[in-house]
Amino acid sequence: MTRDQALFQFLLRLGDSTLILSHRVSEWCGHAPVIEEDIALANTALDLIGQTQFWLELAGEVEGKGRSADDLAYLRDVWDFRNLLLVERPNGDFGKTLMRQFLFDAFQSLMLGKLLKSSDKRVADIAEKASKEVAYHVERSAGTVVGLGDGTPQSHTRMQAALDDLYPYVGEMFVSDAVDAVLIKVGIAPDPASLRADWDALVGRVMQDATLDIPKDAFTHKGGKTGTHTEHLGYILADMQFLQRAYPGAEW
Amino acid sequence: MYAQMVKTAGTGVKTPDEMSDQERAFQARIDAGEKIEPRDWMPDDYRATLIRQIGQHAHSEIVGQLPEGNWITRAPTLERKAILLAKVQDEAGHGLYLYSACETLGVSRDELIEMLHAGKMKYSSIFNYPTLNWADIGAVGWLVDGAAIMNQVQLQKTSYGPYARAMVRICKEESFHQRQGYSIMMKMAFGNAAQKAMAQDALNRLWFPSLMMFGPPDKDSVHSTQSMAWRIKINTNDELRQRFVDQTMPQMKYLGLTCPDANVKWNEDKGGYDYSDPDWDEFFAVLRGNGPCNKDRMAARVKAWEDGEWVRDGLMAHAHKNKIKNAAQVAAE
């Protein structure tokens, strides 16, 4: 695998994860528990779309086949997507949506922190822009997880159920493979496995404040980063890609 | 116009002789163009009318998220998706300012929301129409936000200070919304045959409902006189509707779309367009709950509120625990 082939895959992992999570978060539009949360969810979805545009545009450039960010988002099928399985999980209730957000934000903030020092300046520049937004995302999602975990008995029970349900999708974030090996070697990206200890520490502190128990022996589902997804992704793409597929070549 | 058919409280305009000293002084301030502020004395009917109008306006912003939110996941490019998300986020923000403006009159946001859900307050009739194709998102920005701006520009001069100030901020954002709507319409109207057909279809369905946004004709508008005397309302329904048609027709011509009203025609003598009234029976049917989406819209809002109860309760309980913890800490120090 060449450096650019590996970088292309890595950029899809970043951009597809923000794209699919943005899609899920935007499904909340107009349905949140309180107006402030409607605004915050739309704002998060908007930030994630902005990051997607940067990552996928660079992915197209690195691939060198003339594909734009829109081409990559709208004209690939399920098996070409490289997002984490975690972000395609259905929203569930508001607590589950915010738990998924926090587990992802914690990872993304650590990943972007390392990418600030990437040997590829284009990657470092995007990480710089995104890390400011993600610092706010992780603060907000952590605060909400704590508020609901340590709220009423009902909110506590729901948040514990959300954590138990989503935890098997956490491990995939830290799996290293041949793509990572190439990028570690040239100093473009960190070994995902090396982020685990800091992630455990951050998530551990938040779950303690939230009075939630981290599951002990969670199984790790994986496959998203290499293109084997859950059944949910096909429906997300059917929704997202409808106009581009139904009216090929149109300008919007 | 996001507030329509607002019932003015009271028994109609009083003559100076019929007014109390306080009422006369209040009317003199309004006539002098002064702003009324939350701590100022105001007639009970002025307060009640404002609560209805601002509350209805706030509800419209919140319910209005639904028809546009309907297309966020299906927006055709990343840029269009980002713009639509930003726009819908603005609408929720407008709802927030307006509920806050309404709270200065002594009613809480929760009370207003409960009145909406109980069918005791309304939102604009326009949001009971569906968004069926992508061009609807363009037409909503162009026509619906265009009609809203027509009303809101004059409301920047309304007599109640907090409402007028909220309008100044909202108007700035709405003009961006209208431009993004028109930009979608241009892409569609100048696009391929299918896109042109979508643009025409959207216009056909949304033209008359947009005209309805200004409320019934002046001759049937029973509530206007007192509201205008109080400067809660500055222009009449027909004045604003005429202005909207005059502004919109040249834009429609530029797009090369056909107005669904065959009678629309430039009238040199009046310096404006002649146009047909919308079907007022349909308008009243929609207000009574029989529009294509009334039940779905209300069901979605009520579900969001009920499903969110545990979240609101949980966050409140946590805030309360923190308060006790902090107080104990201060006491220990």
GROMACS .gro file of N, CA and C in nm, chain A residues 80-190:
model
  333
   80ASP      N    1  -1.801   0.097   0.025
   80ASP     CA    2  -1.690   0.192   0.011
   80ASP      C    3  -1.683   0.293   0.125
   81PHE      N    4  -1.782   0.288   0.214
   81PHE     CA    5  -1.779   0.379   0.330
   81PHE      C    6  -1.688   0.322   0.437
   82ARG      N    7  -1.617   0.413   0.508
   82ARG     CA    8  -1.516   0.372   0.605
   82ARG      C    9  -1.543   0.427   0.746
   83ASN      N   10  -1.668   0.467   0.772
   83ASN     CA   11  -1.700   0.521   0.904
   83ASN      C   12  -1.705   0.413   1.011
   84LEU      N   13  -1.688   0.458   1.135
   84LEU     CA   14  -1.702   0.368   1.251
   84LEU      C   15  -1.847   0.318   1.259
   85LEU      N   16  -1.862   0.193   1.302
   85LEU     CA   17  -1.999   0.140   1.320
   85LEU      C   18  -2.076   0.221   1.424
   86LEU      N   19  -2.004   0.272   1.524
   86LEU     CA   20  -2.068   0.348   1.632
   86LEU      C   21  -2.159   0.459   1.578
   87VAL      N   22  -2.111   0.533   1.478
   87VAL     CA   23  -2.186   0.652   1.434
   87VAL      C   24  -2.308   0.617   1.350
   88GLU      N   25  -2.317   0.495   1.301
   88GLU     CA   26  -2.438   0.460   1.226
   88GLU      C   27  -2.545   0.397   1.315
   89ARG      N   28  -2.515   0.378   1.444
   89ARG     CA   29  -2.618   0.324   1.535
   89ARG      C   30  -2.739   0.417   1.534
   90PRO      N   31  -2.860   0.363   1.538
   90PRO     CA   32  -2.979   0.450   1.541
   90PRO      C   33  -2.979   0.541   1.664
   91ASN      N   34  -3.048   0.654   1.653
   91ASN     CA   35  -3.045   0.755   1.759
   91ASN      C   36  -3.095   0.706   1.894
   92GLY      N   37  -3.198   0.621   1.893
   92GLY     CA   38  -3.259   0.584   2.021
   92GLY      C   39  -3.318   0.707   2.088
   93ASP      N   40  -3.318   0.709   2.221
   93ASP     CA   41  -3.370   0.828   2.289
   93ASP      C   42  -3.260   0.934   2.295
   94PHE      N   43  -3.295   1.051   2.349
   94PHE     CA   44  -3.200   1.162   2.353
   94PHE      C   45  -3.073   1.124   2.430
   95GLY      N   46  -3.090   1.046   2.536
   95GLY     CA   47  -2.976   1.005   2.617
   95GLY      C   48  -2.878   0.921   2.537
   96LYS      N   49  -2.932   0.832   2.456
   96LYS     CA   50  -2.846   0.745   2.376
   96LYS      C   51  -2.772   0.826   2.269
   97THR      N   52  -2.843   0.923   2.212
   97THR     CA   53  -2.780   1.009   2.111
   97THR      C   54  -2.662   1.086   2.172
   98LEU      N   55  -2.682   1.137   2.294
   98LEU     CA   56  -2.575   1.215   2.358
   98LEU      C   57  -2.463   1.124   2.409
   99MET      N   58  -2.497   1.002   2.448
   99MET     CA   59  -2.393   0.907   2.490
   99MET      C   60  -2.305   0.872   2.370
  100ARG      N   61  -2.367   0.841   2.257
  100ARG     CA   62  -2.292   0.811   2.134
  100ARG      C   63  -2.203   0.929   2.098
  101GLN      N   64  -2.259   1.049   2.110
  101GLN     CA   65  -2.184   1.170   2.079
  101GLN      C   66  -2.061   1.182   2.169
  102PHE      N   67  -2.081   1.159   2.297
  102PHE     CA   68  -1.967   1.174   2.391
  102PHE      C   69  -1.858   1.071   2.363
  103LEU      N   70  -1.898   0.945   2.343
  103LEU     CA   71  -1.796   0.840   2.318
  103LEU      C   72  -1.715   0.876   2.194
  104PHE      N   73  -1.783   0.931   2.092
  104PHE     CA   74  -1.714   0.971   1.970
  104PHE      C   75  -1.632   1.098   1.991
  105ASP      N   76  -1.691   1.199   2.056
  105ASP     CA   77  -1.621   1.327   2.078
  105ASP      C   78  -1.490   1.304   2.154
  106ALA      N   79  -1.496   1.216   2.254
  106ALA     CA   80  -1.376   1.191   2.336
  106ALA      C   81  -1.265   1.136   2.246
  107PHE      N   82  -1.302   1.043   2.158
  107PHE     CA   83  -1.203   0.986   2.066
  107PHE      C   84  -1.155   1.093   1.968
  108GLN      N   85  -1.250   1.166   1.911
  108GLN     CA   86  -1.214   1.263   1.805
  108GLN      C   87  -1.124   1.373   1.861
  109SER      N   88  -1.151   1.417   1.985
  109SER     CA   89  -1.068   1.524   2.040
  109SER      C   90  -0.924   1.476   2.058
  110LEU      N   91  -0.906   1.349   2.097
  110LEU     CA   92  -0.770   1.296   2.115
  110LEU      C   93  -0.702   1.277   1.979
  111MET      N   94  -0.777   1.224   1.883
  111MET     CA   95  -0.722   1.203   1.748
  111MET      C   96  -0.678   1.337   1.687
  112LEU      N   97  -0.765   1.437   1.695
  112LEU     CA   98  -0.731   1.567   1.635
  112LEU      C   99  -0.611   1.629   1.705
  113GLY      N  100  -0.604   1.609   1.836
  113GLY     CA  101  -0.488   1.660   1.913
  113GLY      C  102  -0.358   1.607   1.854
  114LYS      N  103  -0.356   1.480   1.818
  114LYS     CA  104  -0.234   1.421   1.758
  114LYS      C  105  -0.215   1.471   1.614
  115LEU      N  106  -0.327   1.485   1.542
  115LEU     CA  107  -0.316   1.526   1.401
  115LEU      C  108  -0.267   1.670   1.386
  116LEU      N  109  -0.277   1.749   1.492
  116LEU     CA  110  -0.222   1.886   1.486
  116LEU      C  111  -0.074   1.882   1.451
  117LYS      N  112  -0.009   1.770   1.489
  117LYS     CA  113   0.135   1.757   1.464
  117LYS      C  114   0.163   1.666   1.344
  118SER      N  115   0.065   1.645   1.260
  118SER     CA  116   0.084   1.558   1.143
  118SER      C  117   0.194   1.612   1.052
  119SER      N  118   0.270   1.521   0.992
  119SER     CA  119   0.376   1.563   0.898
  119SER      C  120   0.314   1.615   0.767
  120ASP      N  121   0.186   1.586   0.744
  120ASP     CA  122   0.118   1.639   0.626
  120ASP      C  123   0.046   1.767   0.666
  121LYS      N  124   0.091   1.879   0.613
  121LYS     CA  125   0.038   2.009   0.658
  121LYS      C  126  -0.112   2.023   0.631
  122ARG      N  127  -0.159   1.963   0.521
  122ARG     CA  128  -0.302   1.973   0.490
  122ARG      C  129  -0.386   1.908   0.600
  123VAL      N  130  -0.337   1.794   0.649
  123VAL     CA  131  -0.407   1.724   0.758
  123VAL      C  132  -0.400   1.807   0.885
  124ALA      N  133  -0.284   1.861   0.915
  124ALA     CA  134  -0.267   1.941   1.037
  124ALA      C  135  -0.356   2.065   1.033
  125ASP      N  136  -0.369   2.128   0.915
  125ASP     CA  137  -0.452   2.248   0.905
  125ASP      C  138  -0.600   2.218   0.931
  126ILE      N  139  -0.648   2.107   0.877
  126ILE     CA  140  -0.789   2.071   0.901
  126ILE      C  141  -0.809   2.038   1.049
  127ALA      N  142  -0.713   1.965   1.105
  127ALA     CA  143  -0.723   1.929   1.247
  127ALA      C  144  -0.730   2.054   1.334
  128GLU      N  145  -0.654   2.154   1.295
  128GLU     CA  146  -0.652   2.281   1.370
  128GLU      C  147  -0.792   2.344   1.371
  129LYS      N  148  -0.852   2.352   1.252
  129LYS     CA  149  -0.986   2.412   1.243
  129LYS      C  150  -1.088   2.329   1.321
  130ALA      N  151  -1.084   2.198   1.301
  130ALA     CA  152  -1.186   2.111   1.362
  130ALA      C  153  -1.171   2.102   1.513
  131SER      N  154  -1.047   2.111   1.562
  131SER     CA  155  -1.027   2.084   1.706
  131SER      C  156  -1.095   2.189   1.792
  132LYS      N  157  -1.109   2.312   1.740
  132LYS     CA  158  -1.178   2.415   1.819
  132LYS      C  159  -1.324   2.377   1.839
  133GLU      N  160  -1.387   2.329   1.731
  133GLU     CA  161  -1.529   2.289   1.742
  133GLU      C  162  -1.542   2.166   1.831
  134VAL      N  163  -1.449   2.072   1.814
  134VAL     CA  164  -1.462   1.947   1.887
  134VAL      C  165  -1.438   1.968   2.038
  135ALA      N  166  -1.354   2.066   2.072
  135ALA     CA  167  -1.332   2.096   2.215
  135ALA      C  168  -1.465   2.135   2.279
  136TYR      N  169  -1.546   2.210   2.204
  136TYR     CA  170  -1.677   2.248   2.254
  136TYR      C  171  -1.772   2.128   2.255
  137HIS      N  172  -1.767   2.046   2.151
  137HIS     CA  173  -1.857   1.930   2.145
  137HIS      C  174  -1.836   1.839   2.266
  138VAL      N  175  -1.709   1.812   2.297
  138VAL     CA  176  -1.681   1.715   2.404
  138VAL      C  177  -1.722   1.773   2.540
  139GLU      N  178  -1.706   1.905   2.553
  139GLU     CA  179  -1.746   1.969   2.678
  139GLU      C  180  -1.898   1.956   2.697
  140ARG      N  181  -1.970   1.983   2.587
  140ARG     CA  182  -2.116   1.977   2.594
  140ARG      C  183  -2.166   1.835   2.614
  141SER      N  184  -2.116   1.740   2.534
  141SER     CA  185  -2.169   1.604   2.546
  141SER      C  186  -2.133   1.545   2.681
  142ALA      N  187  -2.012   1.574   2.731
  142ALA     CA  188  -1.973   1.524   2.864
  142ALA      C  189  -2.067   1.582   2.969
  143GLY      N  190  -2.092   1.713   2.960
  143GLY     CA  191  -2.179   1.779   3.058
  143GLY      C  192  -2.319   1.719   3.058
  144THR      N  193  -2.370   1.687   2.941
  144THR     CA  194  -2.505   1.631   2.933
  144THR      C  195  -2.507   1.487   2.986
  145VAL      N  196  -2.403   1.410   2.954
  145VAL     CA  197  -2.396   1.273   3.006
  145VAL      C  198  -2.392   1.275   3.159
  146VAL      N  199  -2.315   1.368   3.215
  146VAL     CA  200  -2.308   1.379   3.362
  146VAL      C  201  -2.444   1.423   3.418
  147GLY      N  202  -2.503   1.524   3.355
  147GLY     CA  203  -2.631   1.576   3.403
  147GLY      C  204  -2.740   1.470   3.405
  148LEU      N  205  -2.744   1.389   3.300
  148LEU     CA  206  -2.850   1.288   3.291
  148LEU      C  207  -2.814   1.162   3.371
  149GLY      N  208  -2.685   1.126   3.375
  149GLY     CA  209  -2.644   1.009   3.454
  149GLY      C  210  -2.671   1.036   3.602
  150ASP      N  211  -2.637   1.154   3.646
  150ASP     CA  212  -2.655   1.193   3.786
  150ASP      C  213  -2.778   1.282   3.801
  151GLY      N  214  -2.886   1.248   3.734
  151GLY     CA  215  -3.009   1.327   3.741
  151GLY      C  216  -3.113   1.259   3.828
  152THR      N  217  -3.220   1.210   3.765
  152THR     CA  218  -3.323   1.135   3.836
  152THR      C  219  -3.294   0.985   3.823
  153PRO      N  220  -3.359   0.901   3.903
  153PRO     CA  221  -3.340   0.755   3.886
  153PRO      C  222  -3.372   0.712   3.742
  154GLN      N  223  -3.476   0.771   3.683
  154GLN     CA  224  -3.511   0.731   3.546
  154GLN      C  225  -3.402   0.771   3.446
  155SER      N  226  -3.351   0.893   3.459
  155SER     CA  227  -3.249   0.936   3.362
  155SER      C  228  -3.121   0.854   3.382
  156HIS      N  229  -3.092   0.820   3.506
  156HIS     CA  230  -2.975   0.736   3.535
  156HIS      C  231  -2.988   0.599   3.466
  157THR      N  232  -3.104   0.538   3.483
  157THR     CA  233  -3.127   0.405   3.424
  157THR      C  234  -3.114   0.410   3.272
  158ARG      N  235  -3.170   0.514   3.212
  158ARG     CA  236  -3.163   0.526   3.066
  158ARG      C  237  -3.019   0.546   3.019
  159MET      N  238  -2.942   0.626   3.093
  159MET     CA  239  -2.804   0.652   3.050
  159MET      C  240  -2.717   0.527   3.068
  160GLN      N  241  -2.744   0.450   3.174
  160GLN     CA  242  -2.667   0.327   3.191
  160GLN      C  243  -2.699   0.229   3.076
  161ALA      N  244  -2.826   0.224   3.040
  161ALA     CA  245  -2.866   0.136   2.929
  161ALA      C  246  -2.800   0.180   2.799
  162ALA      N  247  -2.791   0.313   2.779
  162ALA     CA  248  -2.728   0.366   2.657
  162ALA      C  249  -2.580   0.327   2.653
  163LEU      N  250  -2.513   0.340   2.766
  163LEU     CA  251  -2.370   0.307   2.771
  163LEU      C  252  -2.349   0.158   2.746
  164ASP      N  253  -2.431   0.075   2.811
  164ASP     CA  254  -2.418  -0.071   2.792
  164ASP      C  255  -2.440  -0.108   2.646
  165ASP      N  256  -2.536  -0.043   2.583
  165ASP     CA  257  -2.572  -0.075   2.446
  165ASP      C  258  -2.463  -0.033   2.347
  166LEU      N  259  -2.402   0.081   2.372
  166LEU     CA  260  -2.306   0.136   2.274
  166LEU      C  261  -2.162   0.091   2.299
  167TYR      N  262  -2.133   0.045   2.419
  167TYR     CA  263  -1.993   0.017   2.453
  167TYR      C  264  -1.927  -0.086   2.361
  168PRO      N  265  -1.998  -0.187   2.313
  168PRO     CA  266  -1.933  -0.283   2.221
  168PRO      C  267  -1.885  -0.220   2.090
  169TYR      N  268  -1.926  -0.095   2.062
  169TYR     CA  269  -1.882  -0.029   1.939
  169TYR      C  270  -1.763   0.064   1.963
  170VAL      N  271  -1.717   0.071   2.088
  170VAL     CA  272  -1.606   0.160   2.124
  170VAL      C  273  -1.473   0.106   2.072
  171GLY      N  274  -1.451  -0.024   2.090
  171GLY     CA  275  -1.321  -0.084   2.062
  171GLY      C  276  -1.271  -0.059   1.920
  172GLU      N  277  -1.365  -0.050   1.825
  172GLU     CA  278  -1.324  -0.033   1.685
  172GLU      C  279  -1.242   0.094   1.663
  173MET      N  280  -1.266   0.196   1.745
  173MET     CA  281  -1.194   0.322   1.729
  173MET      C  282  -1.043   0.303   1.745
  174PHE      N  283  -1.006   0.201   1.824
  174PHE     CA  284  -0.864   0.185   1.861
  174PHE      C  285  -0.794   0.071   1.789
  175VAL      N  286  -0.864   0.010   1.694
  175VAL     CA  287  -0.803  -0.100   1.618
  175VAL      C  288  -0.703  -0.043   1.516
  176SER      N  289  -0.581  -0.096   1.516
  176SER     CA  290  -0.482  -0.052   1.416
  176SER      C  291  -0.473  -0.156   1.305
  177ASP      N  292  -0.448  -0.110   1.183
  177ASP     CA  293  -0.430  -0.206   1.074
  177ASP      C  294  -0.320  -0.156   0.978
  178ALA      N  295  -0.314  -0.215   0.861
  178ALA     CA  296  -0.207  -0.184   0.765
  178ALA      C  297  -0.211  -0.036   0.723
  179VAL      N  298  -0.331   0.021   0.713
  179VAL     CA  299  -0.344   0.163   0.677
  179VAL      C  300  -0.270   0.247   0.781
  180ASP      N  301  -0.297   0.219   0.907
  180ASP     CA  302  -0.234   0.296   1.014
  180ASP      C  303  -0.082   0.277   1.013
  181ALA      N  304  -0.040   0.154   0.987
  181ALA     CA  305   0.104   0.124   0.991
  181ALA      C  306   0.179   0.215   0.892
  182VAL      N  307   0.124   0.231   0.772
  182VAL     CA  308   0.190   0.316   0.672
  182VAL      C  309   0.197   0.461   0.722
  183LEU      N  310   0.087   0.510   0.779
  183LEU     CA  311   0.081   0.650   0.819
  183LEU      C  312   0.163   0.680   0.945
  184ILE      N  313   0.171   0.581   1.032
  184ILE     CA  314   0.253   0.598   1.153
  184ILE      C  315   0.400   0.617   1.109
  185LYS      N  316   0.438   0.535   1.013
  185LYS     CA  317   0.577   0.534   0.966
  185LYS      C  318   0.620   0.671   0.910
  186VAL      N  319   0.528   0.735   0.837
  186VAL     CA  320   0.565   0.864   0.777
  186VAL      C  321   0.519   0.984   0.863
  187GLY      N  322   0.470   0.954   0.982
  187GLY     CA  323   0.438   1.063   1.075
  187GLY      C  324   0.312   1.141   1.039
  188ILE      N  325   0.223   1.082   0.959
  188ILE     CA  326   0.101   1.155   0.923
  188ILE      C  327  -0.005   1.140   1.032
  189ALA      N  328  -0.015   1.021   1.088
  189ALA     CA  329  -0.122   0.995   1.186
  189ALA      C  330  -0.069   0.908   1.299
  190PRO      N  331  -0.133   0.915   1.417
  190PRO     CA  332  -0.090   0.833   1.530
  190PRO      C  333  -0.143   0.691   1.518
   0.00000   0.00000   0.00000
